[in-house]
Amino acid sequence: MSLSDGASDDDVSVPLPREGGSHSGSIRKGCDPFAQTQRSKLQHRRARINQQINKEMRMRAGAENLFRATTNNKVKETVALELSFVNSNLQLLKEELEELNSNMEVYQTDSEAVNVPLIPLGLKETKEVDFTVPIQDFICEHYGEDGSVYDKEIKELMELRQAMRTPSRNQAGLELLMEYYNQLYYLDQRFFPPHRNLGVHFHWYDSLTGVPSCQRALAFEKGSVLFNIGALYTQIGARQDRSAAAGIDRAIDAFQRAAGAFNYLKENFSNAPSLDMSGPSLCMLVRLMVAQVQECVFERVTLTTQDTHFTSQLRLAQEAARVSTQVTGCPLMKDYVPFSWASMVQVKSEHFRALSHYYAAAALCDHTLSAEGDEESEKAFVHFYVSPPTGLTLSQVLQDPDKRRKLGKAHLRRAVIRHEEAMRVHGLCKILRKMDILQDVLSLTHKRSLDKYSELDREDDFDETAEAPEIQSQTHQKPDITPPNFSTVQVTDIFQRLGPLSVFCARARWGPVRVISLQRREGGLGLTLRGDSPVLYIKFDPICPNGLREGDYIVAVDGQDCKWAKHGEVVHMLKSPSDMGVELSVITLHSHDTQVNVSMCVCEFDLNNTTVESFNRKKYRVSKSLNLKNITKANEQTNMWK
């Protein structure tokens, strides 16, 4: 799907929500951005700065145009001076926004557990959108109905979007975003033809820089909402209490789902007008989320490893090395991500590498190997290093306590060096220096390694400390990238009064509504009908008036709407006793860009002799409410998805 105005998004691979399915009631209340909570204050400040950045950028664009257009040197000097002020203000605003985006502490848990803070992502801000006039005009022009009749539906849509702007940081907030995302499918089908836009402008701000983007393509709205789903998952993951295994598991699940949302966005949307939804940025976010999943896995292994056995300590060392490798592999976009993010990634890389060497030293120095445990320990030790220690065999290291002590001391030396580097990088970043919990973690682990090194250091040990070999990273739980499951939130088409979506959609073309008066005769009305929701007239009969055409859809009987009526209901309405006959409102479908093909059983009623003939048709334009499973299957069969 393309996020730009010029490209079509017809072939997007989005699981389609259920039409006419079960609906537990729309969530219409988001959190109040002006409420006196730390996170809400932060969100309000972000919105204010985004508006100021937008204003300054408009001023800069106007000044640049004037500078290029004028030939008066004095005016040019004045404009150049104004441009310098505007650029200075923009730089200050972006620095202020970066500081807000770097405020990771607001999203952290209130638990007293001492853990390295996780990196959350702020939500994209957006302006209000007024759908009233564009949708009313489209209904009048395309559907031939009075658009004001649908004021209630338009208001409901706008309330849903307004609530979606400030979702609560829990499951209800996620469901609210998914409800609006699913509702956008119906909005796309109802009001966005393939080669025309509705004339609605969607304004969204970059999550990290605050730079505004404006597009008329509904794909941009979909992509931005999907981005916020992923961002909200990161905030939920960061706030979990990771002092217990259950909280760690919830954090793992949240970050895996965040990675899945960003990965889905990367694979299905293109030509993003904002940098935060570009391919490189989304790739970076996916890798960062996976690295944080690995970090939580290490915390769970540390928490659940009660024994201090040799192999258990080796496993902890390899898990920590795995975290360091994952964090180091995150392709951070230079000059785009906040400096605090880059600093935090570097701090984590050094910190977890130091932990891997600490646990390696603990395994070598703290445990006396028994004869029974030698085979198991040697088997675990074989694949522990990337390359074995120089001049030593693994069996020699395991059997000789002094060699184990010296190798453990080498690991501790590297651990202390890595800890000190992590503390140095931490001290260079003003934002990280304000995070007391991070300072506590780095100080405690550094002191622990120093104390351990002091225990092993001997006065008569004049041998130069050898260089510890690199530890092979390994994990017992590889992170999963969990794609978003939109079917978990069932929605009902807000504009279902327009009629079944298979016929009454923006891609269909039909003639104006025609009213046909039918008089009852001895042979009946002369109609043969098929299907339901809506019912079709399919067979010509000599007594049938010329105003009806084969394939016409019956949309009303005697002024009573029957677009959603079942076959039997329409037959009953036509057969109701009346001496004055009936009036049919019908339309003729001229073209349809998409067609859903399914195998279903329909009943054909011949009103001349009131017989019923049942038959199966493999391909038939469905005009009844389809559930999510059927629509998804139909799309896969017709290659509508990317």
PDB file of N, CA, C and O in Angstrom, residues 178-241:
ATOM      1  N   MET A 178      -7.486  -0.298  17.163  1.00  0.00           N
ATOM      2  CA  MET A 178      -7.817  -1.346  16.194  1.00  0.00           C
ATOM      3  C   MET A 178      -9.243  -1.186  15.675  1.00  0.00           C
ATOM      4  O   MET A 178      -9.522  -1.484  14.506  1.00  0.00           O
ATOM      5  N   GLU A 179     -10.141  -0.725  16.539  1.00  0.00           N
ATOM      6  CA  GLU A 179     -11.514  -0.499  16.085  1.00  0.00           C
ATOM      7  C   GLU A 179     -11.541   0.558  14.991  1.00  0.00           C
ATOM      8  O   GLU A 179     -12.198   0.386  13.958  1.00  0.00           O
ATOM      9  N   TYR A 180     -10.819   1.651  15.197  1.00  0.00           N
ATOM     10  CA  TYR A 180     -10.787   2.699  14.179  1.00  0.00           C
ATOM     11  C   TYR A 180     -10.083   2.202  12.918  1.00  0.00           C
ATOM     12  O   TYR A 180     -10.523   2.487  11.795  1.00  0.00           O
ATOM     13  N   TYR A 181      -8.999   1.436  13.092  1.00  0.00           N
ATOM     14  CA  TYR A 181      -8.283   0.896  11.931  1.00  0.00           C
ATOM     15  C   TYR A 181      -9.206  -0.006  11.108  1.00  0.00           C
ATOM     16  O   TYR A 181      -9.247   0.078   9.879  1.00  0.00           O
ATOM     17  N   ASN A 182      -9.958  -0.878  11.772  1.00  0.00           N
ATOM     18  CA  ASN A 182     -10.892  -1.746  11.057  1.00  0.00           C
ATOM     19  C   ASN A 182     -12.013  -0.946  10.401  1.00  0.00           C
ATOM     20  O   ASN A 182     -12.469  -1.274   9.302  1.00  0.00           O
ATOM     21  N   GLN A 183     -12.447   0.122  11.067  1.00  0.00           N
ATOM     22  CA  GLN A 183     -13.513   0.946  10.501  1.00  0.00           C
ATOM     23  C   GLN A 183     -13.040   1.661   9.231  1.00  0.00           C
ATOM     24  O   GLN A 183     -13.847   1.966   8.339  1.00  0.00           O
ATOM     25  N   LEU A 184     -11.726   1.918   9.135  1.00  0.00           N
ATOM     26  CA  LEU A 184     -11.194   2.571   7.940  1.00  0.00           C
ATOM     27  C   LEU A 184     -11.359   1.697   6.698  1.00  0.00           C
ATOM     28  O   LEU A 184     -11.413   2.214   5.580  1.00  0.00           O
ATOM     29  N   TYR A 185     -11.425   0.384   6.873  1.00  0.00           N
ATOM     30  CA  TYR A 185     -11.687  -0.492   5.725  1.00  0.00           C
ATOM     31  C   TYR A 185     -13.043  -0.156   5.109  1.00  0.00           C
ATOM     32  O   TYR A 185     -13.173  -0.011   3.886  1.00  0.00           O
ATOM     33  N   TYR A 186     -14.063  -0.044   5.953  1.00  0.00           N
ATOM     34  CA  TYR A 186     -15.394   0.293   5.451  1.00  0.00           C
ATOM     35  C   TYR A 186     -15.417   1.693   4.851  1.00  0.00           C
ATOM     36  O   TYR A 186     -16.053   1.935   3.825  1.00  0.00           O
ATOM     37  N   LEU A 187     -14.719   2.626   5.501  1.00  0.00           N
ATOM     38  CA  LEU A 187     -14.663   3.992   4.978  1.00  0.00           C
ATOM     39  C   LEU A 187     -14.035   4.002   3.589  1.00  0.00           C
ATOM     40  O   LEU A 187     -14.500   4.707   2.685  1.00  0.00           O
ATOM     41  N   ASP A 188     -12.998   3.208   3.411  1.00  0.00           N
ATOM     42  CA  ASP A 188     -12.330   3.107   2.117  1.00  0.00           C
ATOM     43  C   ASP A 188     -13.278   2.545   1.063  1.00  0.00           C
ATOM     44  O   ASP A 188     -13.375   3.062  -0.054  1.00  0.00           O
ATOM     45  N   GLN A 189     -13.997   1.485   1.413  1.00  0.00           N
ATOM     46  CA  GLN A 189     -14.898   0.851   0.456  1.00  0.00           C
ATOM     47  C   GLN A 189     -16.101   1.727   0.116  1.00  0.00           C
ATOM     48  O   GLN A 189     -16.582   1.722  -1.019  1.00  0.00           O
ATOM     49  N   ARG A 190     -16.574   2.493   1.073  1.00  0.00           N
ATOM     50  CA  ARG A 190     -17.783   3.301   0.868  1.00  0.00           C
ATOM     51  C   ARG A 190     -17.513   4.606   0.122  1.00  0.00           C
ATOM     52  O   ARG A 190     -18.320   5.016  -0.718  1.00  0.00           O
ATOM     53  N   PHE A 191     -16.386   5.265   0.426  1.00  0.00           N
ATOM     54  CA  PHE A 191     -16.237   6.657   0.001  1.00  0.00           C
ATOM     55  C   PHE A 191     -14.940   6.974  -0.747  1.00  0.00           C
ATOM     56  O   PHE A 191     -14.694   8.140  -1.053  1.00  0.00           O
ATOM     57  N   PHE A 192     -14.111   5.987  -1.033  1.00  0.00           N
ATOM     58  CA  PHE A 192     -12.851   6.267  -1.722  1.00  0.00           C
ATOM     59  C   PHE A 192     -12.754   5.437  -2.999  1.00  0.00           C
ATOM     60  O   PHE A 192     -12.257   4.309  -2.974  1.00  0.00           O
ATOM     61  N   PRO A 193     -13.221   5.983  -4.134  1.00  0.00           N
ATOM     62  CA  PRO A 193     -13.090   5.267  -5.410  1.00  0.00           C
ATOM     63  C   PRO A 193     -11.617   5.126  -5.786  1.00  0.00           C
ATOM     64  O   PRO A 193     -10.757   5.856  -5.278  1.00  0.00           O
ATOM     65  N   PRO A 194     -11.306   4.201  -6.701  1.00  0.00           N
ATOM     66  CA  PRO A 194      -9.900   3.949  -7.048  1.00  0.00           C
ATOM     67  C   PRO A 194      -9.167   5.162  -7.609  1.00  0.00           C
ATOM     68  O   PRO A 194      -7.992   5.353  -7.337  1.00  0.00           O
ATOM     69  N   HIS A 195      -9.839   5.989  -8.396  1.00  0.00           N
ATOM     70  CA  HIS A 195      -9.143   7.064  -9.100  1.00  0.00           C
ATOM     71  C   HIS A 195      -9.603   8.447  -8.638  1.00  0.00           C
ATOM     72  O   HIS A 195      -9.575   9.404  -9.402  1.00  0.00           O
ATOM     73  N   ARG A 196     -10.002   8.521  -7.388  1.00  0.00           N
ATOM     74  CA  ARG A 196     -10.466   9.804  -6.873  1.00  0.00           C
ATOM     75  C   ARG A 196     -10.366   9.790  -5.358  1.00  0.00           C
ATOM     76  O   ARG A 196     -10.519   8.745  -4.732  1.00  0.00           O
ATOM     77  N   ASN A 197     -10.056  10.944  -4.762  1.00  0.00           N
ATOM     78  CA  ASN A 197     -10.028  11.011  -3.304  1.00  0.00           C
ATOM     79  C   ASN A 197     -11.224  11.803  -2.803  1.00  0.00           C
ATOM     80  O   ASN A 197     -11.886  12.512  -3.564  1.00  0.00           O
ATOM     81  N   LEU A 198     -11.470  11.683  -1.516  1.00  0.00           N
ATOM     82  CA  LEU A 198     -12.660  12.296  -0.926  1.00  0.00           C
ATOM     83  C   LEU A 198     -12.485  13.789  -0.689  1.00  0.00           C
ATOM     84  O   LEU A 198     -13.457  14.497  -0.448  1.00  0.00           O
ATOM     85  N   GLY A 199     -11.254  14.273  -0.766  1.00  0.00           N
ATOM     86  CA  GLY A 199     -11.007  15.685  -0.495  1.00  0.00           C
ATOM     87  C   GLY A 199     -10.745  15.975   0.967  1.00  0.00           C
ATOM     88  O   GLY A 199     -10.718  17.139   1.381  1.00  0.00           O
ATOM     89  N   VAL A 200     -10.534  14.929   1.766  1.00  0.00           N
ATOM     90  CA  VAL A 200     -10.221  15.095   3.186  1.00  0.00           C
ATOM     91  C   VAL A 200      -8.706  15.059   3.352  1.00  0.00           C
ATOM     92  O   VAL A 200      -8.035  14.189   2.801  1.00  0.00           O
ATOM     93  N   HIS A 201      -8.166  16.001   4.113  1.00  0.00           N
ATOM     94  CA  HIS A 201      -6.727  16.051   4.355  1.00  0.00           C
ATOM     95  C   HIS A 201      -6.425  15.482   5.742  1.00  0.00           C
ATOM     96  O   HIS A 201      -7.026  15.896   6.737  1.00  0.00           O
ATOM     97  N   PHE A 202      -5.492  14.541   5.781  1.00  0.00           N
ATOM     98  CA  PHE A 202      -5.077  13.920   7.040  1.00  0.00           C
ATOM     99  C   PHE A 202      -3.718  14.494   7.440  1.00  0.00           C
ATOM    100  O   PHE A 202      -2.734  14.343   6.710  1.00  0.00           O
ATOM    101  N   HIS A 203      -3.679  15.155   8.596  1.00  0.00           N
ATOM    102  CA  HIS A 203      -2.448  15.763   9.105  1.00  0.00           C
ATOM    103  C   HIS A 203      -1.897  14.899  10.242  1.00  0.00           C
ATOM    104  O   HIS A 203      -2.589  14.646  11.228  1.00  0.00           O
ATOM    105  N   TRP A 204      -0.648  14.466  10.094  1.00  0.00           N
ATOM    106  CA  TRP A 204       0.024  13.701  11.144  1.00  0.00           C
ATOM    107  C   TRP A 204       1.433  14.264  11.330  1.00  0.00           C
ATOM    108  O   TRP A 204       2.051  14.744  10.378  1.00  0.00           O
ATOM    109  N   TYR A 205       1.920  14.178  12.572  1.00  0.00           N
ATOM    110  CA  TYR A 205       3.255  14.674  12.900  1.00  0.00           C
ATOM    111  C   TYR A 205       4.208  13.504  13.110  1.00  0.00           C
ATOM    112  O   TYR A 205       3.828  12.473  13.667  1.00  0.00           O
ATOM    113  N   ASP A 206       5.447  13.692  12.670  1.00  0.00           N
ATOM    114  CA  ASP A 206       6.478  12.676  12.863  1.00  0.00           C
ATOM    115  C   ASP A 206       6.647  12.390  14.351  1.00  0.00           C
ATOM    116  O   ASP A 206       6.707  13.303  15.172  1.00  0.00           O
ATOM    117  N   SER A 207       6.730  11.120  14.695  1.00  0.00           N
ATOM    118  CA  SER A 207       6.782  10.728  16.102  1.00  0.00           C
ATOM    119  C   SER A 207       8.032  11.246  16.809  1.00  0.00           C
ATOM    120  O   SER A 207       7.983  11.563  17.998  1.00  0.00           O
ATOM    121  N   LEU A 208       9.147  11.357  16.092  1.00  0.00           N
ATOM    122  CA  LEU A 208      10.406  11.731  16.729  1.00  0.00           C
ATOM    123  C   LEU A 208      10.800  13.184  16.487  1.00  0.00           C
ATOM    124  O   LEU A 208      11.370  13.825  17.360  1.00  0.00           O
ATOM    125  N   THR A 209      10.514  13.707  15.299  1.00  0.00           N
ATOM    126  CA  THR A 209      10.957  15.067  14.975  1.00  0.00           C
ATOM    127  C   THR A 209       9.843  16.094  15.028  1.00  0.00           C
ATOM    128  O   THR A 209      10.115  17.294  15.075  1.00  0.00           O
ATOM    129  N   GLY A 210       8.585  15.655  14.984  1.00  0.00           N
ATOM    130  CA  GLY A 210       7.471  16.591  14.995  1.00  0.00           C
ATOM    131  C   GLY A 210       7.199  17.257  13.667  1.00  0.00           C
ATOM    132  O   GLY A 210       6.334  18.127  13.569  1.00  0.00           O
ATOM    133  N   VAL A 211       7.911  16.863  12.611  1.00  0.00           N
ATOM    134  CA  VAL A 211       7.690  17.458  11.289  1.00  0.00           C
ATOM    135  C   VAL A 211       6.315  17.028  10.772  1.00  0.00           C
ATOM    136  O   VAL A 211       6.002  15.839  10.750  1.00  0.00           O
ATOM    137  N   PRO A 212       5.469  17.984  10.355  1.00  0.00           N
ATOM    138  CA  PRO A 212       4.111  17.618   9.918  1.00  0.00           C
ATOM    139  C   PRO A 212       4.093  17.055   8.505  1.00  0.00           C
ATOM    140  O   PRO A 212       4.928  17.398   7.667  1.00  0.00           O
ATOM    141  N   SER A 213       3.129  16.185   8.254  1.00  0.00           N
ATOM    142  CA  SER A 213       2.874  15.652   6.915  1.00  0.00           C
ATOM    143  C   SER A 213       1.377  15.697   6.672  1.00  0.00           C
ATOM    144  O   SER A 213       0.589  15.440   7.585  1.00  0.00           O
ATOM    145  N   CYS A 214       0.997  16.025   5.452  1.00  0.00           N
ATOM    146  CA  CYS A 214      -0.418  16.116   5.096  1.00  0.00           C
ATOM    147  C   CYS A 214      -0.648  15.338   3.813  1.00  0.00           C
ATOM    148  O   CYS A 214       0.043  15.561   2.811  1.00  0.00           O
ATOM    149  N   GLN A 215      -1.603  14.416   3.838  1.00  0.00           N
ATOM    150  CA  GLN A 215      -1.934  13.604   2.673  1.00  0.00           C
ATOM    151  C   GLN A 215      -3.450  13.455   2.569  1.00  0.00           C
ATOM    152  O   GLN A 215      -4.161  13.501   3.570  1.00  0.00           O
ATOM    153  N   ARG A 216      -3.920  13.256   1.342  1.00  0.00           N
ATOM    154  CA  ARG A 216      -5.336  12.971   1.130  1.00  0.00           C
ATOM    155  C   ARG A 216      -5.601  11.477   1.010  1.00  0.00           C
ATOM    156  O   ARG A 216      -6.749  11.053   1.019  1.00  0.00           O
ATOM    157  N   ALA A 217      -4.545  10.687   0.887  1.00  0.00           N
ATOM    158  CA  ALA A 217      -4.702   9.238   0.748  1.00  0.00           C
ATOM    159  C   ALA A 217      -5.100   8.618   2.083  1.00  0.00           C
ATOM    160  O   ALA A 217      -4.481   8.891   3.116  1.00  0.00           O
ATOM    161  N   LEU A 218      -6.123   7.776   2.050  1.00  0.00           N
ATOM    162  CA  LEU A 218      -6.554   7.097   3.269  1.00  0.00           C
ATOM    163  C   LEU A 218      -5.480   6.129   3.759  1.00  0.00           C
ATOM    164  O   LEU A 218      -5.428   5.810   4.949  1.00  0.00           O
ATOM    165  N   ALA A 219      -4.618   5.683   2.857  1.00  0.00           N
ATOM    166  CA  ALA A 219      -3.533   4.785   3.259  1.00  0.00           C
ATOM    167  C   ALA A 219      -2.620   5.447   4.286  1.00  0.00           C
ATOM    168  O   ALA A 219      -2.081   4.779   5.172  1.00  0.00           O
ATOM    169  N   PHE A 220      -2.437   6.753   4.182  1.00  0.00           N
ATOM    170  CA  PHE A 220      -1.611   7.473   5.152  1.00  0.00           C
ATOM    171  C   PHE A 220      -2.256   7.433   6.534  1.00  0.00           C
ATOM    172  O   PHE A 220      -1.581   7.261   7.551  1.00  0.00           O
ATOM    173  N   GLU A 221      -3.569   7.576   6.575  1.00  0.00           N
ATOM    174  CA  GLU A 221      -4.299   7.483   7.840  1.00  0.00           C
ATOM    175  C   GLU A 221      -4.170   6.076   8.423  1.00  0.00           C
ATOM    176  O   GLU A 221      -3.912   5.899   9.614  1.00  0.00           O
ATOM    177  N   LYS A 222      -4.326   5.061   7.582  1.00  0.00           N
ATOM    178  CA  LYS A 222      -4.205   3.681   8.054  1.00  0.00           C
ATOM    179  C   LYS A 222      -2.810   3.411   8.605  1.00  0.00           C
ATOM    180  O   LYS A 222      -2.649   2.826   9.680  1.00  0.00           O
ATOM    181  N   GLY A 223      -1.793   3.828   7.844  1.00  0.00           N
ATOM    182  CA  GLY A 223      -0.425   3.582   8.274  1.00  0.00           C
ATOM    183  C   GLY A 223      -0.092   4.279   9.579  1.00  0.00           C
ATOM    184  O   GLY A 223       0.591   3.717  10.444  1.00  0.00           O
ATOM    185  N   SER A 224      -0.588   5.502   9.756  1.00  0.00           N
ATOM    186  CA  SER A 224      -0.308   6.250  10.985  1.00  0.00           C
ATOM    187  C   SER A 224      -0.977   5.598  12.191  1.00  0.00           C
ATOM    188  O   SER A 224      -0.392   5.530  13.279  1.00  0.00           O
ATOM    189  N   VAL A 225      -2.204   5.112  12.008  1.00  0.00           N
ATOM    190  CA  VAL A 225      -2.894   4.423  13.107  1.00  0.00           C
ATOM    191  C   VAL A 225      -2.158   3.129  13.457  1.00  0.00           C
ATOM    192  O   VAL A 225      -1.977   2.796  14.639  1.00  0.00           O
ATOM    193  N   LEU A 226      -1.716   2.406  12.438  1.00  0.00           N
ATOM    194  CA  LEU A 226      -0.973   1.168  12.683  1.00  0.00           C
ATOM    195  C   LEU A 226       0.342   1.460  13.402  1.00  0.00           C
ATOM    196  O   LEU A 226       0.762   0.699  14.284  1.00  0.00           O
ATOM    197  N   PHE A 227       0.995   2.556  13.038  1.00  0.00           N
ATOM    198  CA  PHE A 227       2.222   2.959  13.732  1.00  0.00           C
ATOM    199  C   PHE A 227       1.932   3.204  15.211  1.00  0.00           C
ATOM    200  O   PHE A 227       2.699   2.785  16.084  1.00  0.00           O
ATOM    201  N   ASN A 228       0.819   3.882  15.501  1.00  0.00           N
ATOM    202  CA  ASN A 228       0.474   4.158  16.896  1.00  0.00           C
ATOM    203  C   ASN A 228       0.130   2.889  17.666  1.00  0.00           C
ATOM    204  O   ASN A 228       0.334   2.819  18.881  1.00  0.00           O
ATOM    205  N   ILE A 229      -0.409   1.883  16.972  1.00  0.00           N
ATOM    206  CA  ILE A 229      -0.649   0.595  17.638  1.00  0.00           C
ATOM    207  C   ILE A 229       0.674   0.007  18.112  1.00  0.00           C
ATOM    208  O   ILE A 229       0.806  -0.452  19.255  1.00  0.00           O
ATOM    209  N   GLY A 230       1.679   0.025  17.222  1.00  0.00           N
ATOM    210  CA  GLY A 230       2.996  -0.466  17.614  1.00  0.00           C
ATOM    211  C   GLY A 230       3.611   0.367  18.721  1.00  0.00           C
ATOM    212  O   GLY A 230       4.198  -0.168  19.672  1.00  0.00           O
ATOM    213  N   ALA A 231       3.480   1.703  18.632  1.00  0.00           N
ATOM    214  CA  ALA A 231       4.047   2.584  19.652  1.00  0.00           C
ATOM    215  C   ALA A 231       3.386   2.355  21.008  1.00  0.00           C
ATOM    216  O   ALA A 231       4.054   2.362  22.050  1.00  0.00           O
ATOM    217  N   LEU A 232       2.067   2.140  21.004  1.00  0.00           N
ATOM    218  CA  LEU A 232       1.365   1.908  22.268  1.00  0.00           C
ATOM    219  C   LEU A 232       1.799   0.586  22.896  1.00  0.00           C
ATOM    220  O   LEU A 232       1.906   0.474  24.126  1.00  0.00           O
ATOM    221  N   TYR A 233       2.070  -0.409  22.071  1.00  0.00           N
ATOM    222  CA  TYR A 233       2.592  -1.673  22.601  1.00  0.00           C
ATOM    223  C   TYR A 233       3.937  -1.455  23.298  1.00  0.00           C
ATOM    224  O   TYR A 233       4.221  -2.075  24.336  1.00  0.00           O
ATOM    225  N   THR A 234       4.789  -0.572  22.745  1.00  0.00           N
ATOM    226  CA  THR A 234       6.086  -0.323  23.392  1.00  0.00           C
ATOM    227  C   THR A 234       5.893   0.330  24.756  1.00  0.00           C
ATOM    228  O   THR A 234       6.625   0.028  25.703  1.00  0.00           O
ATOM    229  N   GLN A 235       4.909   1.225  24.865  1.00  0.00           N
ATOM    230  CA  GLN A 235       4.653   1.877  26.150  1.00  0.00           C
ATOM    231  C   GLN A 235       4.099   0.886  27.168  1.00  0.00           C
ATOM    232  O   GLN A 235       4.454   0.928  28.354  1.00  0.00           O
ATOM    233  N   ILE A 236       3.229  -0.008  26.707  1.00  0.00           N
ATOM    234  CA  ILE A 236       2.682  -1.029  27.606  1.00  0.00           C
ATOM    235  C   ILE A 236       3.789  -1.973  28.065  1.00  0.00           C
ATOM    236  O   ILE A 236       3.855  -2.364  29.236  1.00  0.00           O
ATOM    237  N   GLY A 237       4.682  -2.346  27.147  1.00  0.00           N
ATOM    238  CA  GLY A 237       5.786  -3.225  27.516  1.00  0.00           C
ATOM    239  C   GLY A 237       6.734  -2.578  28.504  1.00  0.00           C
ATOM    240  O   GLY A 237       7.214  -3.224  29.446  1.00  0.00           O
ATOM    241  N   ALA A 238       7.008  -1.276  28.329  1.00  0.00           N
ATOM    242  CA  ALA A 238       7.960  -0.587  29.201  1.00  0.00           C
ATOM    243  C   ALA A 238       7.431  -0.410  30.618  1.00  0.00           C
ATOM    244  O   ALA A 238       8.212  -0.310  31.565  1.00  0.00           O
ATOM    245  N   ARG A 239       6.114  -0.377  30.779  1.00  0.00           N
ATOM    246  CA  ARG A 239       5.548  -0.114  32.109  1.00  0.00           C
ATOM    247  C   ARG A 239       5.298  -1.385  32.916  1.00  0.00           C
ATOM    248  O   ARG A 239       4.809  -1.314  34.048  1.00  0.00           O
ATOM    249  N   GLN A 240       5.602  -2.555  32.373  1.00  0.00           N
ATOM    250  CA  GLN A 240       5.359  -3.795  33.107  1.00  0.00           C
ATOM    251  C   GLN A 240       6.329  -3.938  34.278  1.00  0.00           C
ATOM    252  O   GLN A 240       7.488  -3.531  34.201  1.00  0.00           O
ATOM    253  N   ASP A 241       5.832  -4.530  35.358  1.00  0.00           N
ATOM    254  CA  ASP A 241       6.662  -4.804  36.529  1.00  0.00           C
ATOM    255  C   ASP A 241       7.490  -6.056  36.251  1.00  0.00           C
ATOM    256  O   ASP A 241       6.968  -7.177  36.274  1.00  0.00           O
TER     257      ASP A 241
END
